[in-house]
XYZ file of C-alpha atoms in Angstrom:
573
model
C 92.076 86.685 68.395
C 91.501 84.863 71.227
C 94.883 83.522 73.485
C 94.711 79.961 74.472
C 98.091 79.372 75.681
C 98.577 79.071 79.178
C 101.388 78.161 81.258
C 101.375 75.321 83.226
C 101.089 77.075 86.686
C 98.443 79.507 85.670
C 95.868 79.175 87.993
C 92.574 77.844 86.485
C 89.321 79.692 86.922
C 87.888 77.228 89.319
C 90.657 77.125 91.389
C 91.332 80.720 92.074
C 88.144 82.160 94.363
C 89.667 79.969 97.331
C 93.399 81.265 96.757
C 94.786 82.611 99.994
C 97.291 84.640 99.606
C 100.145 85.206 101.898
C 104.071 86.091 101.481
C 106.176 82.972 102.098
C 109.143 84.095 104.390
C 112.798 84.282 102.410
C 113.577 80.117 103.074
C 116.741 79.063 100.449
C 116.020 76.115 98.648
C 118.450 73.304 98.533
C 120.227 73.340 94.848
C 122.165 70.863 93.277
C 125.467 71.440 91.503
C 123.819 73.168 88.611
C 123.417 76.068 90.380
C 120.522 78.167 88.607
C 120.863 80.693 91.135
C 124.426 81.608 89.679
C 124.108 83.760 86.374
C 126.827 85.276 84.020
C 126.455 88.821 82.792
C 128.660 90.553 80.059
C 130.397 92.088 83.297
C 130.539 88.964 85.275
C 128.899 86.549 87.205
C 126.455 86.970 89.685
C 124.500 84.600 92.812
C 120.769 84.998 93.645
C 118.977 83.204 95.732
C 115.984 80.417 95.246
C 112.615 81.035 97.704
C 109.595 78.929 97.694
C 106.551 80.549 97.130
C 103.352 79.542 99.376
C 101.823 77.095 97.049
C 106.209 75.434 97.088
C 107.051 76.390 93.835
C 110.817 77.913 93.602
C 111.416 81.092 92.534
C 114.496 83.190 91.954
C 115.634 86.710 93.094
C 118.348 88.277 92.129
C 118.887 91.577 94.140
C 121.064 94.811 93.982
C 122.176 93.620 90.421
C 123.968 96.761 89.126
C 123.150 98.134 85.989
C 124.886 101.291 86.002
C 128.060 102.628 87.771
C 128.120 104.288 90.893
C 127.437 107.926 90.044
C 129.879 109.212 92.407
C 133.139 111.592 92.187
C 133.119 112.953 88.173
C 129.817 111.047 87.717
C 127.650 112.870 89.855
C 125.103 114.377 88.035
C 126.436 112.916 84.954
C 124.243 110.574 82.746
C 124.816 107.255 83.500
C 127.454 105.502 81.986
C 127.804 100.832 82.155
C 129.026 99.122 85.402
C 132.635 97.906 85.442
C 133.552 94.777 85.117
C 133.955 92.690 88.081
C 136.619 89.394 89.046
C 134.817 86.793 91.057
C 130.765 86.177 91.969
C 128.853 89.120 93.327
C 126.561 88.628 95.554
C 122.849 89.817 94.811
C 121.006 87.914 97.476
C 119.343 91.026 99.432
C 118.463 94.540 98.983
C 121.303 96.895 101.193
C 121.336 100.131 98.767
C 118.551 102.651 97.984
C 119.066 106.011 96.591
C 119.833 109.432 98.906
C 116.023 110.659 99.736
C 113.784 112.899 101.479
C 110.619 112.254 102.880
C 109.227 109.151 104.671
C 111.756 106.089 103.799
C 115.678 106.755 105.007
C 117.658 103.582 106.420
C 115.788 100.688 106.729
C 116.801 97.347 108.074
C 119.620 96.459 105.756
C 118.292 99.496 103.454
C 121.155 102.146 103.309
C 120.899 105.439 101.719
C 123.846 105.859 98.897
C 124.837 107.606 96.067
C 125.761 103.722 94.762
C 122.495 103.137 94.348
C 121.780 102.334 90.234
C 120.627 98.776 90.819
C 118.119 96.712 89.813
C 116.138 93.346 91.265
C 115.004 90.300 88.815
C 112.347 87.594 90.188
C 111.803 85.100 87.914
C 109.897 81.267 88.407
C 111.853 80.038 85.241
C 115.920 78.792 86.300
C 118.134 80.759 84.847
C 119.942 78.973 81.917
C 117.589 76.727 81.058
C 116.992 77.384 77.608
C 114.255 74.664 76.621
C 111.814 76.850 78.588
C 109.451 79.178 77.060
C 110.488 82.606 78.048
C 108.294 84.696 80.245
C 106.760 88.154 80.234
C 108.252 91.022 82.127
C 106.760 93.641 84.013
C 109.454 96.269 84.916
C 108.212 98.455 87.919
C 109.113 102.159 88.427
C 108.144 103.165 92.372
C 106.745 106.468 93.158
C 107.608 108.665 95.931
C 107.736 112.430 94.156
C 110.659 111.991 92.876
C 112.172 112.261 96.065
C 112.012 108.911 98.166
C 111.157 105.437 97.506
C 112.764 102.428 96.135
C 112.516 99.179 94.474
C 113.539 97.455 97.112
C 111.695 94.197 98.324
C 110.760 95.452 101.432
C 108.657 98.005 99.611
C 107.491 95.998 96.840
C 107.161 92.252 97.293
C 106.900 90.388 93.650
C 105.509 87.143 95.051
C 101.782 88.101 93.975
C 102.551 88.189 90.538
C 105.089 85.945 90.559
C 101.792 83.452 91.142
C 100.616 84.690 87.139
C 103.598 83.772 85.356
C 105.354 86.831 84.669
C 109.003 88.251 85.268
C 109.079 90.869 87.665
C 112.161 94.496 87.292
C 111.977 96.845 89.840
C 114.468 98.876 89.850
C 116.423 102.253 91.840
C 116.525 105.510 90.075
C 118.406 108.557 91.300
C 116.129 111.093 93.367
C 115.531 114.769 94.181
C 118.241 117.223 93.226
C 120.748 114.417 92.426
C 118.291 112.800 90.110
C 116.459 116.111 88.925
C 118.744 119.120 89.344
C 119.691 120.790 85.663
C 121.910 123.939 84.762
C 119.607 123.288 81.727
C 122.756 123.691 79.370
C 123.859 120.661 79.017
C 126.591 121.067 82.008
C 124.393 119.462 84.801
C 122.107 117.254 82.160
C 118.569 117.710 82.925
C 116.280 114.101 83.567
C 119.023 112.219 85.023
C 116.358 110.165 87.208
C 114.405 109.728 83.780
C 117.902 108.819 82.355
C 118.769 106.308 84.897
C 115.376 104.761 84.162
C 115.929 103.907 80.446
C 119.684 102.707 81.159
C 117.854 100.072 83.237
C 115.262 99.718 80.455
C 118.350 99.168 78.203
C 119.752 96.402 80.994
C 116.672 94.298 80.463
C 116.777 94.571 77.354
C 120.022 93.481 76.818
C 120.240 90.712 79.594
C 116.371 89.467 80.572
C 116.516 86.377 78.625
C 119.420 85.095 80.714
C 116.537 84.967 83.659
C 114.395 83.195 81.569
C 112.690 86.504 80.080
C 111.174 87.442 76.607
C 113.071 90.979 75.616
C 109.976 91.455 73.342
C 107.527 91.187 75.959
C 108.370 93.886 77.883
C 105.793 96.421 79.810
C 106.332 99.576 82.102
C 104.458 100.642 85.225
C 104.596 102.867 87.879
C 102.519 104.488 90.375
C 101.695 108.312 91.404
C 105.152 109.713 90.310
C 106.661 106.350 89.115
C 103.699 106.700 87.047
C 104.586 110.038 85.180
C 108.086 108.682 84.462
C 106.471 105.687 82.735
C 104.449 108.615 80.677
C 107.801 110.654 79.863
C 109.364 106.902 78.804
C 106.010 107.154 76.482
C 107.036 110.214 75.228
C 110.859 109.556 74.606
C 111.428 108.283 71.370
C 114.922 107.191 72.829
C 112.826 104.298 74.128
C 112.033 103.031 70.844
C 111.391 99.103 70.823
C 112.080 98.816 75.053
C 108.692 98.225 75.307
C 105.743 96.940 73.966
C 102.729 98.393 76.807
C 103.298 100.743 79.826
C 100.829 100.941 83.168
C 100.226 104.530 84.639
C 98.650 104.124 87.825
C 97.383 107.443 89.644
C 100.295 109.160 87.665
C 100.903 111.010 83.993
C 103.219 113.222 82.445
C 100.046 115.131 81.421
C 99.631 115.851 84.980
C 101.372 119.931 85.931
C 103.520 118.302 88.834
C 105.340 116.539 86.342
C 107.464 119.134 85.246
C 109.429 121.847 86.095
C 109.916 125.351 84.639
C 112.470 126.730 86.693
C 114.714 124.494 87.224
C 117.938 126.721 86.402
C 116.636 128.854 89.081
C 116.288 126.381 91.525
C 119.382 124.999 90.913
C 121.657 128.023 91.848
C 119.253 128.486 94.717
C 120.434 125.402 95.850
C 123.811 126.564 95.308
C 123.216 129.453 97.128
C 121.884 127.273 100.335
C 124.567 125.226 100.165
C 127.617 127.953 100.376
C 126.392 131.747 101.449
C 129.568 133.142 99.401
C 128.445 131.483 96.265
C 127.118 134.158 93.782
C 127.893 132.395 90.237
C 125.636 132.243 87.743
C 128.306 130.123 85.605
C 127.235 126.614 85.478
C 131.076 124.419 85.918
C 131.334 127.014 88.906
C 127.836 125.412 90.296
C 129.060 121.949 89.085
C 132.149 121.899 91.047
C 130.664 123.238 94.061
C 128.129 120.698 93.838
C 130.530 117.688 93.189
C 132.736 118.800 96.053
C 129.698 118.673 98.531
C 128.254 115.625 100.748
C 125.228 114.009 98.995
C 123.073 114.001 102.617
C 123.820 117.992 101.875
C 122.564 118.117 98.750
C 119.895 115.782 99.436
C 118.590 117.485 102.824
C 118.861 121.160 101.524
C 117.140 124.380 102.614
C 115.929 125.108 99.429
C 112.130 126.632 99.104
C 109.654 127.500 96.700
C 109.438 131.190 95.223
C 106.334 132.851 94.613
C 105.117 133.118 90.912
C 107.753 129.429 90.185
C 106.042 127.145 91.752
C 104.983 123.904 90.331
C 101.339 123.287 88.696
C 99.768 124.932 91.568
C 101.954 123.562 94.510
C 101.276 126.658 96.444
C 101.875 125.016 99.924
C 103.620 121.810 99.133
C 107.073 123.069 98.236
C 107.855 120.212 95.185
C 110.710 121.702 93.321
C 112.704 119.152 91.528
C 110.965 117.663 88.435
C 111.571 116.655 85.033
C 112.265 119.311 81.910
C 112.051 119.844 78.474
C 115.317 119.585 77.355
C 116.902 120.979 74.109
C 116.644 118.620 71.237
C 120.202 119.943 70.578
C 121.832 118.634 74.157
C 124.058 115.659 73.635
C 122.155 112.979 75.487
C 118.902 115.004 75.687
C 115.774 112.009 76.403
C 112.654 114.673 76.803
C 112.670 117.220 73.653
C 109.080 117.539 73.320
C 105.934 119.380 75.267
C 103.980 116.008 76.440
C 100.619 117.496 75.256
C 101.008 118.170 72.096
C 103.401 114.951 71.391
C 100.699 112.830 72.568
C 98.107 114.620 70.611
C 99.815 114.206 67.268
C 100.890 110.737 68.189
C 104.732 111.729 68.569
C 105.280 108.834 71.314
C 105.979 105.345 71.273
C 102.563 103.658 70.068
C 102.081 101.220 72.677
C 99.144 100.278 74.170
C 98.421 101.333 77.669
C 96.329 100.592 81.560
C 95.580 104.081 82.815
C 93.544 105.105 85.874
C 93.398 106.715 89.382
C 91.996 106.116 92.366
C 88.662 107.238 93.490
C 89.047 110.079 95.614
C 93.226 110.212 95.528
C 93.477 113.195 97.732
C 91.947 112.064 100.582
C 95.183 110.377 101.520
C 96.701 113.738 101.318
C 93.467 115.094 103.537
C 94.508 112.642 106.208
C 97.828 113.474 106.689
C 97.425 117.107 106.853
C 93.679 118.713 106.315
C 94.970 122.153 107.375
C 96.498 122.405 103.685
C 93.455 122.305 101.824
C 91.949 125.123 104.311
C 95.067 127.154 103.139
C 94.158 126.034 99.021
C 90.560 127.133 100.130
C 91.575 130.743 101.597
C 94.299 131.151 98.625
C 91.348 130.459 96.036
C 88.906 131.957 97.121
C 90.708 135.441 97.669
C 91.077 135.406 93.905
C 89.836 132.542 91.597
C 92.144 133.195 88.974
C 94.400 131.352 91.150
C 92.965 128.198 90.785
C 94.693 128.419 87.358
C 97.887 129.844 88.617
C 100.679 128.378 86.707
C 98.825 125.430 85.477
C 97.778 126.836 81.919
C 98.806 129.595 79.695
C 95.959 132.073 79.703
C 95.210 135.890 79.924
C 94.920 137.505 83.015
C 90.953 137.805 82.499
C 90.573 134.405 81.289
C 92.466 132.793 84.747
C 89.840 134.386 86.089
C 86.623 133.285 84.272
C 87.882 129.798 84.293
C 89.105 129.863 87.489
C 85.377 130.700 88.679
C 84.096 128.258 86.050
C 86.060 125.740 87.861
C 85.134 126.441 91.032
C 81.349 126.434 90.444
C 81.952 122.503 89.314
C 82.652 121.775 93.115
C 80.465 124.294 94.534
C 77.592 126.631 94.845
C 79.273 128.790 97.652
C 82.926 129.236 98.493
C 85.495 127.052 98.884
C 86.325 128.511 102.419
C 82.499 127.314 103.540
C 83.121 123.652 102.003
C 86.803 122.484 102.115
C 85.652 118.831 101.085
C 85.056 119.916 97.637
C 88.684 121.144 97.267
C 89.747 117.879 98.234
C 87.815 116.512 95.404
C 88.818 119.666 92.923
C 92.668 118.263 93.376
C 91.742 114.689 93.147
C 90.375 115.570 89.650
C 92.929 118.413 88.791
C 95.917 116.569 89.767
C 94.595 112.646 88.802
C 91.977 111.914 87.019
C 91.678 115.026 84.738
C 95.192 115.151 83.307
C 94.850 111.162 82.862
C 91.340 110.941 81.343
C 93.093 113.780 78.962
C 96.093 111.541 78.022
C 94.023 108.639 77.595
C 92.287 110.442 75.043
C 94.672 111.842 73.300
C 96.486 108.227 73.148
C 93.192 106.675 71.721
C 94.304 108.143 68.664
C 97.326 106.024 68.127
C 96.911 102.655 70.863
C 94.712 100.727 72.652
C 93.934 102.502 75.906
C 92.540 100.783 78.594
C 91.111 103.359 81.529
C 90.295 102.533 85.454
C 89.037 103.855 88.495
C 89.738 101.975 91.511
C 86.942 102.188 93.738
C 86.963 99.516 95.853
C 87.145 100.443 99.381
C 88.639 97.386 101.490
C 90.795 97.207 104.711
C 93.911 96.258 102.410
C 94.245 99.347 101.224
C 94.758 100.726 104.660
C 92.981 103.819 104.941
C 89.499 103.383 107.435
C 86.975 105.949 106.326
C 85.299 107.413 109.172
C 81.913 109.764 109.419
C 83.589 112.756 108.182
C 82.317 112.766 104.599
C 85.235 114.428 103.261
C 87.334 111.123 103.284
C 84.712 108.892 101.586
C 86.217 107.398 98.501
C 89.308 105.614 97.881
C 92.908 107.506 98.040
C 96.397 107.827 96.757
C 98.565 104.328 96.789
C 95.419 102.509 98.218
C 95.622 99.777 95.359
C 99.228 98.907 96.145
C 98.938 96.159 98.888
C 96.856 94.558 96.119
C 99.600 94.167 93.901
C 102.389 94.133 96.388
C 101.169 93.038 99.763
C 100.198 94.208 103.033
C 102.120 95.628 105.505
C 101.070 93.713 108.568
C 100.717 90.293 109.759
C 96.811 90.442 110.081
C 94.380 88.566 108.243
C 92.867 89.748 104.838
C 89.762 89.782 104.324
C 87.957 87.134 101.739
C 86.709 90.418 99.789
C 89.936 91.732 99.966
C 91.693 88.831 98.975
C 89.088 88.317 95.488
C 89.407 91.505 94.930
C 92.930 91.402 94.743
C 93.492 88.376 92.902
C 91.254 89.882 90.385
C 93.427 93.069 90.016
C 96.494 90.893 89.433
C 94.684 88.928 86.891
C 93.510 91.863 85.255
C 97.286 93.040 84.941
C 98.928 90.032 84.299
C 96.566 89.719 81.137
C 97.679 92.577 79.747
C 101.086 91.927 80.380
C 100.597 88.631 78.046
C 98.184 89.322 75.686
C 98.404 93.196 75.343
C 94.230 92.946 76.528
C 92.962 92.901 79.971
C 89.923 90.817 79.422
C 91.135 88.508 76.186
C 88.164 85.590 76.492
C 85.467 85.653 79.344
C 86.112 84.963 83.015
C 83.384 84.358 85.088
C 85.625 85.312 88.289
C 86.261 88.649 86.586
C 82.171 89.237 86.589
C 82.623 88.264 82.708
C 83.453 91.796 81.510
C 84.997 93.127 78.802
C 87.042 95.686 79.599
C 86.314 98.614 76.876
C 89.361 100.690 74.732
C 88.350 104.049 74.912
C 88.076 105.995 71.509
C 88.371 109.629 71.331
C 84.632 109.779 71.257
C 84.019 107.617 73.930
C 85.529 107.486 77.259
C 84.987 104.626 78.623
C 86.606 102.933 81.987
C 85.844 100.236 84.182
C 85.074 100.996 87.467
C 86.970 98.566 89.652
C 84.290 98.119 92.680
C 83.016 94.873 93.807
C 81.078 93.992 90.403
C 83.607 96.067 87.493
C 81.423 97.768 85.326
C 82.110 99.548 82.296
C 80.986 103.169 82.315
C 81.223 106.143 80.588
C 82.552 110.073 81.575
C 84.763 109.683 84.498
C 84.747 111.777 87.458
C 84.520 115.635 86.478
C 86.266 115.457 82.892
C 83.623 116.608 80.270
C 83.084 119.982 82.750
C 86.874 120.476 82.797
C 87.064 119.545 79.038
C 84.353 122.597 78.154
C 86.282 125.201 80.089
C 90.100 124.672 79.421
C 89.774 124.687 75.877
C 87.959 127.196 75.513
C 90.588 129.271 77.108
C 93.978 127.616 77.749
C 96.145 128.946 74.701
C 97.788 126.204 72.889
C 100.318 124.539 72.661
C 100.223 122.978 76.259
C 102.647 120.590 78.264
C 100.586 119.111 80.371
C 96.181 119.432 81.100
């Protein structure tokens, strides 16, 4: 069936190759006495703001709205439990609050680090409490950051772009590192409490998004790199029945090995260890108390490190830790019961459809900020294949190392020690587009899947290739200024700026019509974008022409060796 309805301010075909782009700066609109901008919740009222965007149209952002209570004192690594009421009008006019965090974002501008962080941001072009309008779509936006920074702040991600397609824009903050991810794994320090924090603000829109002018039926998911594997867990969760109807994992699954933790009752009385030398407990309410009775920039900014033979996937250098579990079904409050594998492989997930893809070379973002790690991944490999499996699968000790060589004679004739590029592509396939070509897949089975690679190598994305040919391709978050802006006052480039209009129209289709491509556009190149099928693995490659194509990347050659001999049932691919 074809979808006809459009709303008045979609852009029409003609008009959009000569769209310039640009973020409008924060100017207040003028508003009469029937103030749209003020909104009643079930806890009380709260006061946004209305912006113009550049074509003049008003929109309206409502920021730091809380959807949780501050997880502080007794609630610290508790699951999240509904705001308090409040006397008066709240003001949710700017972002001030993102969650305690390690890694490249701290304070910011108004940005503070907090444990009062569970809020969430609405932008919406229709006025609040106007009910003769047809409600909107709403994309709800998880941000990435490896579980350990990041934030849904504006400053980070900027919803004017898609504001321009008619859609409601969520982001939202989640709790992060240990205080979002830390689990006694017995219920006493719940495990997932990030992933928790997540659905309670899936549960928020649910519950209040039509008050903004949103349709609570017409809600999608996305995320990027590890925003990206929560949306995946959210698939899996069947305590998110009916939240959503589609998800988007960009460069991101729950299929991937980084997405989940084994060890995490270890790792949590390490960090109990780190934090007080005289702690030797191994009771959990004796870890619990110590941990409640310590300063979140401790807990946050610990001296915790990774232990030999419990590492993550194979994070031999990296040092990730925190992650998400597999919690026992019996655990009051328990959201992840299941291994993600096998629950997407017999269709134990919500059925929704889905947008998966990755980038086209991910890792050489990772190459760029530090090449001497995959010279260490080289030396560690080489010394013994069987490492290239390490943790990642459950196999014998002879089989790690026949597919370990197996693997390693996809990416090279020689050693990896004598060509260090071709690790950098063996962990843009292991860690991205393997694992997600797997889930989509496996999801085939049950949805419409809808599978990408981003190719398209333009100055927006921000990261210059230069001669050395181990940084051709494009890399980890490089499609994100073409959702969410640029972060400098430069001019885009025309390419740039088609390109990116295209990827937003691309999106904002599916976020209306469940289909990508629903009728032909001739600025899309007129393509149909493909479903894969489980005997067909089809994706679009998202270049300067999008064409459909067939095999991504490395798959089928991974495909022929891991089952063969990874021993079933797995958690992730």
């Amino acid at each position: 069936m074809r979808h006809k309805f459009y709303h008045s301010r979609l852009l029409l075909k003609e008009d959009r190759q000569h769209i310039r782009y640009q973020f409008r700066k924060d100017d207040e609109v003028h508003l009469a006495d029937d103030d749209p901008t003020l909104v009643t919740l079930p806890e009380g009222q709260i006061r946004g703001r209305a912006l113009k965007l550049v074509d003049n149209s008003t929109y309206y952002a409502f920021q730091d709205i809380p959807y949780a209570s501050p997880p502080v004192g007794e609630l610290r690594f508790k699951e999240p439990v509904a705001p308090e009421k409040w006397e008066g009008v709240l003001n949710t006019t700017k972002n001030t609050k993102i969650c305690y965090q390690s890694g490249v974002y701290s304070d910011l501008g108004d940005l503070r680090q907090t444990e009062d962080c569970l809020y969430l941001n609405v932008y919406t072009t229709l006025k609040p409490g106007d009910d003769t309008q047809i409600p909107l779509p709403v994309l709800v936006w998880i941000h990435g950051g490896g579980l350990i920074s990041g934030s849904g702040a504006s400053l980070f991600y900027n919803p004017q772009l898609f504001l321009h397609h008619n859609i409601i824009i969520v982001t939202i903050n989640y709790r992060l590192g240990p205080l979002g991810f830390l689990t006694t794994e017995d219920g006493v320090i719940p495990g997932n409490l990030g992933l928790k924090d997540q659905h309670f603000a899936l549960q928020w829109v649910k519950k209040n998004i039509k008050l903004f002018g949103g349709d609570p039926e017409k809600v999608t998911i996305s995320g990027e790199s590890a925003g990206g594997e929560c949306v995946g867990w959210h698939l899996s969760s069947l305590r998110n029945k009916d939240l959503f109807r589609a998800a988007i994992l960009q460069s991101g699954t729950a299929m991937g090995a980084y997405s989940h933790q084994d060890y995490a009752r270890f790792y949590a009385f390490e960090l109990g260890k780190s934090l007080d030398s005289n702690f030797t407990s191994d009771d959990s309410a004796e870890l619990l108390k110590l941990l409640q009775n310590t300063s979140a920039s401790d807990i946050t900014n610990n001296t915790v490190t990774v232990v030999v033979g419990k590492e993550i996937g194979l994070d031999i250098v990296g040092g990730m830790i925190w992650g998400p579990v597999i919690e026992n079904k019996e655990l009051d409050g328990a959201f992840v019961t299941g291994l993600f594998h096998e629950d997407v492989r017999i269709g134990n997930i919500n059925q929704v459809p889905i947008i998966i893809g990755f980038n086209s070379e991910e890792e050489s973002f990772l190459w760029r900020i530090d090449a001497s790690r995959f010279k260490k991944w080289a030396k560690y490999f080489d010394s013994d294949p069987s490492n290239i499996i390490h943790n990642k699968f459950n196999m014998t000790i002879e089989n790690k190392l026949t597919a370990g060589k197996k693997l390693r004679e996809i990416y090279t004739d020689g050693t990896f020690e004598d060509d260090v590029g071709a690790v950098v592509t063996f962990f843009s396939d292991e860690e991205f587009s393997t694992p997600m070509t797997r889930h989509a897949k496996l999801q085939s089975y049950y949805a419409d899947v809808y599978l990408y690679q981003f190719s398209y190598k333009g100055k927006l994305g921000g990261q210059i290739d230069d001669d050395d040919a181990d940084l051709k391709g494009v890399g980890h978050t490089e499609e994100l200024p073409y959702f969410w802006g640029q972060n400098s006052n430069e001019p885009i480039d025309p390419d740039d700026e088609k390109t990116r209009h295209r990827l937003l129209t691309l999106w904002t289709n599916f976020v209306k019509y469940l289909n990508p491509t629903p009728e032909e556009d001739d600025f899309l190149f007129n393509v149909t974008w493909e479903k894969v099928a489980p005997n067909k693995l089809v994706y679009i490659n998202l270049n300067t022409t999008f064409e459909m194509q067939e095999n991504p990347k490395k798959y089928l050659e991974w495909e022929k060796i891991i089952d063969v001999y990874a021993i079933p049932p797995l958690i992730t691919y």
